[in-house]
XYZ file of C-alpha atoms in Angstrom:
92
model
C -63.198 -1.217 -33.226
C -60.171 -3.875 -33.166
C -60.622 -4.706 -36.867
C -60.617 -0.983 -37.663
C -57.380 -0.442 -35.878
C -55.804 -3.340 -37.474
C -57.021 -2.168 -40.830
C -55.386 1.223 -40.288
C -52.086 -0.280 -39.221
C -52.085 -2.771 -42.101
C -52.723 0.233 -44.456
C -50.048 2.210 -42.967
C -47.679 -0.643 -43.307
C -48.527 -1.173 -46.836
C -48.101 2.630 -47.596
C -44.636 2.553 -46.071
C -43.625 -0.637 -47.950
C -44.905 1.010 -51.177
C -43.028 4.107 -50.365
C -39.740 2.364 -49.937
C -40.107 0.319 -53.132
C -40.703 3.598 -55.162
C -37.682 5.234 -53.473
C -35.376 2.259 -54.273
C -36.703 2.298 -57.882
C -36.056 5.971 -58.268
C -32.614 5.693 -56.685
C -31.707 2.810 -59.140
C -32.844 4.735 -62.028
C -30.965 7.867 -61.006
C -27.847 5.822 -60.486
C -28.337 4.432 -64.183
C -28.512 8.002 -65.455
C -25.435 9.137 -63.357
C -23.289 6.142 -64.614
C -24.085 7.033 -68.214
C -21.777 9.970 -68.283
C -18.933 8.022 -66.786
C -19.350 5.131 -68.961
C -19.690 7.314 -72.033
C -16.339 8.930 -71.247
C -14.716 5.531 -70.899
C -16.195 4.465 -74.374
C -14.840 7.557 -76.063
C -11.335 6.896 -74.424
C -11.439 3.462 -75.938
C -12.580 4.773 -79.327
C -9.861 7.381 -79.188
C -7.238 4.712 -79.133
C -8.312 3.437 -82.618
C -8.399 6.691 -84.351
C -5.600 7.862 -86.723
C -6.717 11.310 -87.775
C -5.511 13.889 -85.373
C -8.512 16.161 -85.877
C -11.011 13.380 -84.955
C -8.911 12.178 -82.187
C -8.837 15.647 -80.581
C -12.636 15.888 -81.073
C -13.293 12.661 -79.430
C -10.943 13.483 -76.588
C -12.669 16.796 -76.039
C -16.098 14.879 -75.935
C -14.730 12.572 -73.454
C -13.490 15.486 -71.250
C -16.979 16.848 -71.307
C -18.418 13.459 -70.265
C -15.958 13.007 -67.308
C -16.630 16.582 -66.212
C -20.320 15.898 -66.135
C -19.576 12.614 -64.236
C -17.464 14.523 -61.761
C -20.388 16.690 -61.093
C -22.662 13.702 -60.516
C -20.558 10.793 -59.283
C -19.897 9.703 -55.583
C -17.247 7.786 -54.009
C -15.200 5.176 -56.183
C -16.785 6.320 -59.400
C -15.931 9.977 -58.662
C -12.150 8.946 -58.398
C -12.520 7.022 -61.583
C -14.082 10.078 -63.296
C -11.110 12.208 -62.088
C -8.758 9.556 -63.498
C -10.514 9.266 -66.736
C -10.235 13.110 -67.102
C -6.519 13.029 -66.240
C -6.087 10.335 -68.911
C -7.772 12.670 -71.457
C -5.329 15.510 -70.683
C -2.462 13.114 -70.440
């Protein structure tokens, strides 16, 4: 009976441990996906500095605005502030 109880507790502990590892893995992947919009906006701003054609410059900035707006929807804390600053830079 004692070995059955210890087996049940060991199985429960393993299940809880596995659950938390899965949750951490999913959170990390979601965080990477969320960061992509912000990082894409930043890359487009960097690219816009090198463009001489006004039409292409405008198109790149409009795409950056779209990326920063997506980041604003998804981001939290410091990166949310940075996404707003990136959007502000595009409009400036």
